[in-house]
Coordinates of C-alpha atoms in Angstrom, one line a residue:
Chain A
M1 CA 130.6 59.0 24.7
R2 CA 132.1 55.9 23.1
D3 CA 130.0 53.3 21.4
K4 CA 131.4 50.0 22.8
R5 CA 129.2 47.6 20.9
M6 CA 131.1 44.6 19.5
S7 CA 130.3 41.1 18.2
L8 CA 131.1 38.0 20.2
D9 CA 133.9 37.1 17.9
E10 CA 135.4 40.6 18.1
V11 CA 135.5 40.2 21.9
V12 CA 137.4 36.9 21.5
G13 CA 139.7 38.6 19.0
E14 CA 140.9 40.8 21.9
L15 CA 141.7 37.8 24.1
R16 CA 145.0 35.9 24.0
S17 CA 146.2 32.4 24.9
G18 CA 147.7 32.3 28.4
M19 CA 145.4 35.0 29.8
T20 CA 143.9 34.9 33.2
I21 CA 140.1 35.3 32.6
G22 CA 137.4 35.8 35.2
I23 CA 134.0 34.5 34.3
G24 CA 131.0 36.0 36.1
G25 CA 127.7 34.4 37.2
W26 CA 127.5 31.5 39.7
G27 CA 127.4 27.8 39.0
S28 CA 124.7 27.4 36.4
R29 CA 123.3 30.9 36.9
R30 CA 123.7 33.9 34.5
K31 CA 126.9 32.6 32.9
P32 CA 128.3 34.5 29.8
M33 CA 127.8 31.3 27.8
A34 CA 127.7 32.9 24.4
L35 CA 131.1 34.4 25.1
V36 CA 132.3 31.0 26.3
R37 CA 131.0 29.4 23.1
A38 CA 132.9 32.1 21.1
I39 CA 136.1 31.1 22.9
L40 CA 135.4 27.5 21.9
R41 CA 135.2 28.6 18.3
S42 CA 138.6 30.3 18.5
D43 CA 142.1 28.8 18.9
I44 CA 142.7 30.6 22.2
T45 CA 144.0 28.1 24.8
D46 CA 146.2 27.7 27.9
L47 CA 143.8 29.8 29.9
T48 CA 143.8 30.4 33.7
V49 CA 140.2 30.7 34.7
V50 CA 138.7 32.3 37.8
S51 CA 135.1 31.4 38.4
Y52 CA 132.3 30.3 40.7
G53 CA 132.3 27.4 38.3
G54 CA 129.5 25.8 36.3
P55 CA 129.2 24.6 32.7
D56 CA 131.3 27.6 31.6
L57 CA 134.3 25.9 33.1
G58 CA 133.1 22.5 31.9
L59 CA 132.8 23.6 28.3
L60 CA 136.3 25.2 28.3
C61 CA 137.7 22.0 29.8
S62 CA 135.9 19.9 27.1
A63 CA 138.1 21.8 24.5
G64 CA 141.3 21.5 26.6
K65 CA 141.5 25.2 27.0
V66 CA 142.1 25.4 30.7
R67 CA 145.6 25.2 32.2
K68 CA 144.8 26.4 35.6
A69 CA 141.6 27.1 37.5
Y70 CA 140.8 29.2 40.6
Y71 CA 137.4 28.3 41.9
G72 CA 135.3 28.0 45.1
F73 CA 133.2 25.2 43.6
V74 CA 132.1 23.7 40.4
S75 CA 128.4 22.9 40.2
L76 CA 125.6 22.5 37.7
D77 CA 123.1 23.4 40.5
S78 CA 120.7 20.6 39.6
A79 CA 121.1 16.9 39.2
P80 CA 123.7 15.4 38.5
F81 CA 125.3 18.5 40.1
Y82 CA 129.0 17.6 39.2
D83 CA 130.1 19.0 35.8
P84 CA 131.3 16.0 33.7
W85 CA 134.0 17.9 31.7
F86 CA 135.5 19.6 34.8
A87 CA 135.5 16.1 36.5
K88 CA 137.3 14.6 33.5
A89 CA 139.9 17.4 33.5
R90 CA 140.5 16.9 37.2
T91 CA 140.7 13.1 37.2
S92 CA 143.1 13.1 34.3
G93 CA 145.2 15.8 35.9
A94 CA 144.7 18.1 32.9
L95 CA 144.6 21.3 34.9
V96 CA 146.2 22.8 38.0
A97 CA 143.6 23.4 40.7
R98 CA 143.7 26.4 43.0
E99 CA 140.6 25.3 44.9
M100 CA 139.5 27.7 47.6
D101 CA 136.6 28.6 49.9
E102 CA 133.8 30.5 48.2
G103 CA 134.3 33.5 50.4
M104 CA 138.0 33.6 49.5
L105 CA 137.2 34.1 45.8
K106 CA 135.1 37.1 46.6
C107 CA 137.9 38.4 48.9
G108 CA 140.5 37.9 46.1
L109 CA 138.4 39.8 43.6
E110 CA 137.9 42.6 46.2
A111 CA 141.6 42.8 46.8
A112 CA 142.2 43.1 43.0
A113 CA 139.5 45.7 42.7
A114 CA 141.1 47.8 45.4
R115 CA 144.6 47.3 43.9
L116 CA 145.7 45.6 47.2
P117 CA 148.2 42.7 47.2
F118 CA 146.0 40.7 49.6
L119 CA 143.2 40.9 52.1
P120 CA 143.0 38.9 55.3
I121 CA 140.2 36.4 55.7
R122 CA 139.5 33.6 58.3
A123 CA 138.4 31.1 55.7
G124 CA 141.0 28.6 54.6
L125 CA 142.8 28.1 57.9
G126 CA 143.1 24.5 59.0
S127 CA 141.7 23.2 55.7
D128 CA 143.4 21.6 52.7
V129 CA 143.0 24.8 50.7
F130 CA 146.6 25.7 51.6
N131 CA 147.7 22.3 50.2
F132 CA 145.8 23.0 46.9
W133 CA 147.8 26.2 46.4
D134 CA 151.3 24.6 46.6
G135 CA 152.9 27.5 48.4
E136 CA 151.0 30.2 46.5
L137 CA 148.9 30.9 49.5
R138 CA 150.3 32.4 52.7
T139 CA 149.1 33.7 56.1
V140 CA 149.5 37.1 57.6
T141 CA 149.7 38.0 61.3
S142 CA 147.8 41.0 62.7
P143 CA 150.0 43.8 64.0
Y144 CA 147.3 44.3 66.7
P145 CA 147.3 41.7 69.5
G146 CA 143.9 40.3 70.6
E147 CA 142.3 40.5 74.0
N148 CA 144.6 37.9 75.5
G149 CA 147.7 39.5 74.0
K150 CA 147.9 37.0 71.1
P151 CA 147.6 38.3 67.6
E152 CA 145.5 36.5 65.0
T153 CA 147.2 34.8 62.0
L154 CA 144.8 34.8 59.1
T155 CA 144.8 33.7 55.4
A156 CA 146.4 36.4 53.3
M157 CA 144.1 36.0 50.3
P158 CA 146.1 37.3 47.3
A159 CA 144.5 39.6 44.8
L160 CA 142.9 37.7 41.9
N161 CA 144.0 40.1 39.2
L162 CA 142.4 39.3 35.8
D163 CA 143.6 40.1 32.3
A164 CA 139.9 40.0 31.2
A165 CA 136.5 39.6 32.7
L166 CA 133.5 38.1 30.9
V167 CA 130.0 38.8 32.4
H168 CA 126.4 38.5 31.2
L169 CA 123.7 40.9 32.4
N170 CA 120.1 41.4 31.5
I171 CA 120.0 44.9 30.1
G172 CA 122.6 47.6 29.2
D173 CA 123.4 50.5 27.0
K174 CA 126.0 50.8 24.3
H175 CA 128.4 52.6 26.7
G176 CA 128.6 49.8 29.3
N177 CA 126.0 50.9 31.8
A178 CA 124.2 47.7 32.7
A179 CA 121.8 46.1 35.2
Y180 CA 120.7 42.7 36.4
T181 CA 117.1 41.7 36.9
G182 CA 116.1 39.0 39.3
V183 CA 117.2 38.2 42.8
D184 CA 121.0 38.2 42.7
P185 CA 123.8 40.4 41.2
Y186 CA 126.2 37.5 41.9
F187 CA 129.8 39.0 41.7
D188 CA 129.8 40.4 38.2
D189 CA 130.8 44.0 39.3
L190 CA 133.8 42.6 41.2
Y191 CA 135.0 40.6 38.2
C192 CA 134.9 43.8 36.1
L193 CA 136.7 45.8 38.8
A194 CA 139.4 43.1 39.1
A195 CA 140.1 43.0 35.3
Q196 CA 142.2 44.9 32.8
R197 CA 139.7 44.3 29.9
R198 CA 136.0 44.0 30.7
Y199 CA 133.5 42.4 28.3
L200 CA 129.8 42.4 28.9
S201 CA 127.1 40.6 27.0
V202 CA 123.5 41.6 27.6
E203 CA 120.1 40.2 26.7
R204 CA 119.3 43.6 25.1
V205 CA 121.0 46.9 24.4
V206 CA 118.7 49.9 25.0
E207 CA 119.2 53.6 25.2
T208 CA 120.5 54.9 28.5
E209 CA 117.3 56.6 29.3
E210 CA 115.3 53.4 28.9
L211 CA 117.9 51.4 30.9
V212 CA 117.6 53.7 34.0
K213 CA 113.8 53.7 33.8
S214 CA 113.6 49.9 33.5
V215 CA 115.2 48.9 36.8
P216 CA 115.6 50.2 40.3
L217 CA 118.8 52.2 40.9
P218 CA 120.5 49.5 43.0
S219 CA 120.2 47.1 40.1
L220 CA 122.6 49.3 37.9
L221 CA 125.5 47.1 38.7
L222 CA 128.0 48.3 36.1
N223 CA 128.9 51.8 35.0
R224 CA 131.0 53.0 32.0
M225 CA 134.3 52.9 33.9
M226 CA 133.9 49.1 34.4
V227 CA 133.3 48.0 30.8
D228 CA 135.3 48.0 27.5
G229 CA 133.0 46.1 25.2
V230 CA 129.3 45.4 25.0
V231 CA 127.7 42.6 23.1
E232 CA 124.0 42.2 22.5
A233 CA 123.4 38.5 23.0
P234 CA 119.8 37.4 23.5
G235 CA 119.8 34.0 25.1
G236 CA 123.5 34.6 25.8
A237 CA 123.4 32.9 29.2
H238 CA 121.7 29.7 27.9
F239 CA 121.6 27.0 29.2
T240 CA 122.1 28.7 32.6
L241 CA 119.3 30.9 34.1
A242 CA 119.2 34.6 33.6
G243 CA 117.3 36.5 36.3
D244 CA 113.9 37.6 35.1
D245 CA 114.6 36.8 31.4
Y246 CA 114.6 33.0 31.6
K247 CA 115.1 30.0 33.8
R248 CA 117.7 27.3 33.4
D249 CA 117.1 25.0 30.5
E250 CA 117.2 21.9 32.6
K251 CA 116.5 19.5 29.7
F252 CA 119.3 20.9 27.7
Q253 CA 121.7 20.9 30.6
R254 CA 120.9 17.2 31.1
H255 CA 121.5 16.7 27.4
Y256 CA 124.9 18.4 27.8
V257 CA 125.7 16.0 30.7
E258 CA 124.5 12.9 28.8
S259 CA 126.4 13.9 25.7
A260 CA 129.7 14.0 27.6
K261 CA 129.4 10.3 28.5
T262 CA 130.7 8.9 25.2
P263 CA 133.1 10.3 22.5
E264 CA 130.3 9.8 19.8
G265 CA 127.7 11.6 21.9
W266 CA 130.1 14.5 22.5
Q267 CA 131.1 14.7 18.8
Q268 CA 127.4 15.0 17.9
F269 CA 126.9 17.7 20.6
V270 CA 129.9 19.6 19.3
D271 CA 128.7 19.4 15.6
T272 CA 125.2 20.5 16.5
Y273 CA 125.8 23.2 19.1
L274 CA 129.4 24.2 19.3
S275 CA 131.0 24.2 15.8
V276 CA 128.4 26.7 14.8
S277 CA 127.7 30.4 15.1
E278 CA 125.7 31.8 18.0
D279 CA 122.7 32.2 15.8
E280 CA 122.9 28.6 14.7
Y281 CA 123.3 27.5 18.3
Q282 CA 120.2 29.3 19.3
A283 CA 118.3 27.8 16.4
A284 CA 119.5 24.3 17.3
V285 CA 118.5 24.9 20.9
R286 CA 115.0 25.9 19.8
A287 CA 114.8 22.8 17.7
F288 CA 115.9 20.7 20.7
A289 CA 113.1 22.3 22.8
T290 CA 110.5 21.6 20.2
K291 CA 111.6 18.0 19.9
E292 CA 111.6 17.5 23.7
A293 CA 108.3 19.3 24.3
Chain B
M1 CA 90.0 20.6 72.7
S2 CA 89.8 18.8 69.4
E3 CA 91.1 15.3 69.2
I4 CA 94.6 14.7 68.0
S5 CA 94.0 11.1 67.6
T6 CA 93.8 11.3 63.8
E7 CA 95.8 8.9 61.7
T8 CA 98.3 11.6 60.7
T9 CA 99.3 12.5 64.2
S10 CA 99.5 9.1 65.7
T11 CA 102.8 8.7 67.6
D12 CA 102.5 4.9 67.4
T13 CA 103.7 4.8 63.8
V14 CA 106.7 7.1 64.0
T15 CA 109.2 6.5 61.1
R16 CA 112.9 6.7 61.2
A17 CA 112.7 9.7 58.9
E18 CA 110.5 11.5 61.5
I19 CA 113.0 10.7 64.2
C20 CA 115.7 12.2 62.0
A21 CA 113.7 15.3 61.4
V22 CA 113.3 16.0 65.1
A23 CA 117.0 15.3 65.6
C24 CA 117.7 17.9 62.9
A25 CA 115.4 20.4 64.5
E26 CA 117.2 20.0 67.9
I27 CA 120.4 21.0 66.1
F28 CA 119.0 24.6 66.4
E29 CA 118.0 24.4 70.0
G30 CA 118.9 27.7 71.7
A31 CA 120.3 29.1 68.4
G32 CA 118.3 32.4 68.7
E33 CA 118.2 35.1 66.0
I34 CA 120.7 33.7 63.5
M35 CA 120.5 32.4 60.0
A36 CA 119.8 28.7 59.8
S37 CA 121.4 27.3 56.6
P38 CA 120.3 23.6 56.1
M39 CA 121.6 22.1 52.8
S40 CA 119.4 19.1 52.2
P41 CA 115.7 18.2 52.5
M42 CA 116.0 16.5 55.9
S43 CA 118.0 19.4 57.5
I44 CA 115.6 21.9 55.9
L45 CA 112.7 20.1 57.4
G46 CA 114.5 20.1 60.8
A47 CA 115.2 23.8 60.6
R48 CA 111.6 24.7 59.7
L49 CA 110.3 22.4 62.5
A50 CA 112.6 24.2 65.0
K51 CA 111.3 27.6 63.7
L52 CA 107.7 26.5 64.1
T53 CA 108.2 25.1 67.6
T54 CA 111.0 26.4 69.9
E55 CA 113.1 28.7 67.7
P56 CA 110.8 31.3 66.2
D57 CA 113.6 33.9 65.7
L58 CA 115.6 31.8 63.3
L59 CA 116.2 33.3 59.8
L60 CA 115.5 31.0 56.9
S61 CA 116.1 31.6 53.2
D62 CA 114.7 30.0 50.1
G63 CA 118.2 28.7 49.4
E64 CA 118.7 31.3 46.7
A65 CA 118.4 35.0 47.7
L66 CA 115.2 35.6 49.7
L67 CA 114.5 35.5 53.4
F68 CA 111.2 33.8 54.3
A69 CA 108.8 35.8 56.5
E70 CA 106.9 32.6 57.2
T71 CA 107.7 28.9 57.2
P72 CA 106.6 27.2 54.0
P73 CA 106.5 23.4 53.4
I74 CA 109.4 21.8 51.6
G75 CA 109.4 23.1 48.0
G76 CA 106.8 25.7 48.9
K77 CA 106.8 29.5 48.8
S78 CA 106.3 32.1 51.5
P79 CA 106.0 35.8 51.8
I80 CA 109.5 37.3 52.3
E81 CA 111.1 39.5 54.9
G82 CA 114.4 40.3 53.3
W83 CA 117.2 39.9 50.7
I84 CA 120.2 37.6 51.1
P85 CA 122.1 37.3 47.8
F86 CA 125.2 35.1 47.8
R87 CA 127.6 38.0 48.5
K88 CA 125.6 39.0 51.6
V89 CA 125.7 35.3 52.8
F90 CA 129.5 35.7 52.9
D91 CA 129.0 38.7 55.2
V92 CA 126.8 36.6 57.4
V93 CA 129.4 33.8 57.5
A94 CA 132.1 36.3 58.6
S95 CA 129.8 37.8 61.2
G96 CA 129.3 34.4 62.8
R97 CA 125.5 34.7 63.1
R98 CA 124.8 31.5 61.3
H99 CA 124.5 27.7 61.8
V100 CA 125.0 25.6 58.7
V101 CA 124.0 22.0 58.3
M102 CA 126.1 20.6 55.5
G103 CA 126.3 17.1 53.9
A104 CA 129.5 15.2 53.9
N105 CA 131.1 12.6 51.6
Q106 CA 133.5 11.8 54.4
V107 CA 133.8 12.6 58.1
D108 CA 136.6 11.5 60.5
R109 CA 136.6 11.1 64.3
H110 CA 137.9 14.7 64.8
G111 CA 135.2 16.2 62.6
N112 CA 137.2 16.8 59.5
Q113 CA 134.8 16.7 56.5
N114 CA 135.2 16.2 52.8
L115 CA 132.7 17.2 50.1
S116 CA 135.4 18.2 47.5
A117 CA 136.8 15.1 45.8
F118 CA 138.3 11.7 46.5
G119 CA 141.9 10.9 45.9
P120 CA 145.0 13.2 45.4
L121 CA 144.4 16.9 45.4
Q122 CA 145.7 17.6 41.9
Q123 CA 144.5 14.4 40.3
P124 CA 141.4 13.1 42.2
T125 CA 139.9 9.7 41.5
R126 CA 136.4 11.2 41.8
Q127 CA 135.4 14.9 41.5
M128 CA 132.6 16.3 43.6
F129 CA 131.9 20.0 44.3
G130 CA 135.3 21.3 45.5
V131 CA 135.4 22.7 49.0
R132 CA 132.5 25.2 48.5
G133 CA 131.9 27.3 51.6
A134 CA 133.0 24.5 54.0
P135 CA 136.4 26.1 55.1
G136 CA 134.8 29.4 55.9
N137 CA 131.7 27.9 57.5
T138 CA 133.7 25.8 59.9
L139 CA 136.1 28.6 60.9
N140 CA 133.4 31.2 61.5
H141 CA 130.2 29.7 63.0
A142 CA 128.5 26.7 64.3
T143 CA 128.5 23.8 61.8
S144 CA 126.6 20.5 61.9
Y145 CA 126.4 17.6 59.5
W146 CA 123.5 15.5 58.2
V147 CA 124.4 12.1 56.8
S148 CA 121.5 10.1 55.4
R149 CA 123.5 6.9 55.0
H150 CA 125.7 6.1 58.0
N151 CA 128.4 3.7 56.8
K152 CA 132.1 3.1 56.8
R153 CA 132.7 4.9 53.5
T154 CA 131.4 8.1 55.0
F155 CA 132.8 7.7 58.6
V156 CA 136.4 7.1 57.8
E157 CA 139.8 7.0 59.5
T158 CA 141.1 9.9 57.4
V159 CA 139.3 12.1 54.9
D160 CA 140.9 12.5 51.5
I161 CA 140.5 16.3 51.4
V162 CA 139.8 18.5 54.4
S163 CA 137.1 20.9 53.3
G164 CA 135.3 21.3 56.7
V165 CA 137.8 21.8 59.5
G166 CA 138.0 19.3 62.4
Y167 CA 139.2 19.7 65.9
D168 CA 142.7 18.3 65.4
K169 CA 143.4 21.1 62.9
I170 CA 142.9 23.9 65.5
D171 CA 145.9 25.9 66.5
P172 CA 145.2 26.8 70.1
D173 CA 147.8 29.6 70.0
N174 CA 146.0 31.3 67.1
P175 CA 142.9 33.1 68.1
A176 CA 141.7 33.1 64.5
F177 CA 140.4 29.6 65.2
R178 CA 138.3 30.7 68.2
F179 CA 134.9 30.6 66.5
H180 CA 135.3 27.0 65.3
H181 CA 132.4 24.8 66.7
L182 CA 131.1 21.5 65.3
H183 CA 127.8 21.1 67.0
R184 CA 126.1 17.9 65.9
V185 CA 126.3 15.1 63.4
V186 CA 122.8 13.6 62.8
T187 CA 122.6 10.4 60.7
N188 CA 120.0 7.8 59.9
L189 CA 121.3 5.9 62.9
G190 CA 121.8 8.4 65.6
V191 CA 122.8 11.8 67.0
F192 CA 126.5 12.5 67.7
D193 CA 128.8 15.4 68.7
F194 CA 132.5 15.9 69.2
D195 CA 132.5 15.9 73.0
G196 CA 134.4 12.6 73.3
P197 CA 138.0 12.6 74.6
D198 CA 140.2 15.1 72.7
H199 CA 137.1 16.3 70.8
T200 CA 136.4 13.0 69.1
M201 CA 133.0 11.9 67.9
R202 CA 130.7 10.8 70.6
A203 CA 127.2 9.2 70.5
R204 CA 124.5 11.3 72.2
S205 CA 121.6 9.0 71.2
L206 CA 120.7 6.2 68.9
H207 CA 117.4 6.2 67.0
P208 CA 114.8 3.7 68.3
G209 CA 115.6 0.3 66.9
V210 CA 119.3 1.0 66.3
T211 CA 121.9 -0.9 68.3
A212 CA 125.4 0.1 69.3
D213 CA 126.7 -2.8 67.3
E214 CA 125.0 -1.6 64.2
V215 CA 126.6 1.9 64.6
A216 CA 130.0 0.3 65.3
E217 CA 129.8 -1.9 62.3
N218 CA 129.1 1.1 60.1
T219 CA 131.8 3.4 61.4
S220 CA 135.6 3.0 60.6
F221 CA 136.7 4.4 64.0
E222 CA 135.6 4.0 67.6
I223 CA 132.8 6.3 68.7
A224 CA 132.9 7.5 72.3
G225 CA 130.0 6.8 74.6
L226 CA 128.4 4.3 72.2
A227 CA 127.5 1.7 74.8
E228 CA 126.0 4.4 77.1
A229 CA 124.0 6.3 74.5
G230 CA 120.3 6.5 75.1
E231 CA 117.4 6.5 72.6
S232 CA 116.7 9.5 70.4
R233 CA 113.7 11.5 71.4
R234 CA 110.4 10.6 69.7
P235 CA 108.4 13.4 68.1
T236 CA 105.6 15.0 70.1
A237 CA 102.1 14.8 68.6
E238 CA 102.5 18.5 67.6
E239 CA 105.8 17.9 65.9
L240 CA 104.3 14.9 64.0
R241 CA 101.4 17.1 62.9
L242 CA 103.9 19.8 61.6
I243 CA 106.1 17.3 59.8
R244 CA 103.3 15.2 58.2
D245 CA 100.6 17.8 57.6
V246 CA 102.3 21.2 57.3
L247 CA 106.0 20.9 56.3
D248 CA 106.4 17.7 54.4
P249 CA 103.0 16.3 53.2
K250 CA 104.7 14.8 50.1
K251 CA 107.1 12.8 52.3
V252 CA 110.2 14.2 50.7
R253 CA 112.0 13.1 53.9
E254 CA 111.6 9.5 52.9
S255 CA 113.7 10.2 49.8
E256 CA 116.7 10.5 52.2
V257 CA 115.6 8.0 54.9
P258 CA 113.2 5.4 53.6
A259 CA 110.2 4.7 55.9

């Protein structure tokens, strides 16, 4: 069986400007932040991003890499909740927003996973979601009339087909079998099923035998058919939380928000945490934690 | 019986926040065996109060992925009875067996709600969360709103972005809208619904000490039934005990509605 292990920068080497990229996790929860940081180190730009957005989308916006965003929300999940870089991109009109109901995002990934052009969903009707989509979003009328003879007309959620998916899980093998630990798988399997190229970072790579002994069977979210590249990235979801491995680094997330307030503050954040390798990032984060303790 | 005349259960010193907690609990009156999804401390307090009094069959989650078997205080833990990760929440939404209490940056007289952003869709003046689950919630199951500061900036003529769907957006010829129901709006000033003419916002009750003028001055549109609205119900001694001693001993409720 193929050994799919890669480095962060090798993954990014397979991405191209203009791609549609799905980013797993949820808000500030188990985001593939090391892979996002690797994109920031590259010259890849003009991205269309599909995400239950958090600081992943924020960091990509900070570097002007997002042309268009499909999202159900963008949240840091703790105060001040609103991501500062996503807010700047929106208020400056820097990106095209395809805002939608949270359930519509799941529905669009499921349509793509099943190679369907759309799936019907009730959410979106009557709201401004249709106006956000500038004609990209249509309705579909049921061929089956309801009880009173009237058919339902529903949102025809288009498939959210992805060129690439980036997800972070807790434990995996070198072939792409992988599991989450903690309370929620989020939607990382759907992102992988919706994408042409699927890249997985994990806290630790272990032998298959150890993987399947480490977690209950229902936690084995990804199998080999769903993954093209595996990166071992301990701390790879920092500063978001990662199931049983670690909680959100609230102090650092607040530092990220504070740093975004002034050009000088942000330049310092970039120099310390973003214009550096992943190992240097993790060292700088440890130094920050020590200083703040 | 033991005395209930202790300081903590005195009904003489009821605060506005305690009135609000009871009004939030009454949102769930008759709800039955559904998932209660309150989204802020006051509505969480209300849902838990309802579960401990008249609505024992409500399902309550920890806000993340676990269903509580018991009813813990705000911020507390409880044994669990089940699993409700985000993807299963969307199944519950579509099933209709849920009543959500969302916040709102703006609400209009027909119940359109905004928590997304202010200003134009593609270049807002202020960015909030995006529409979140509001479009799906409002089309699928009972939805109520909790607003801790009732003022003209929240209760507006027209919301900037419709995330939660109001009654004037309903297409009566399309049965896909048939599950839409906005149940209550509870604020720091009173309790409202959308049973005014043409499903407009109507006053059900004003909290003790609140006048109709005060509500009118803090609302950008005319509220039906304002002059006739009675006084919001005061908590019973048992409700006060549950609020003060069991569910919210740290008075988190006063962070939203000062005493």
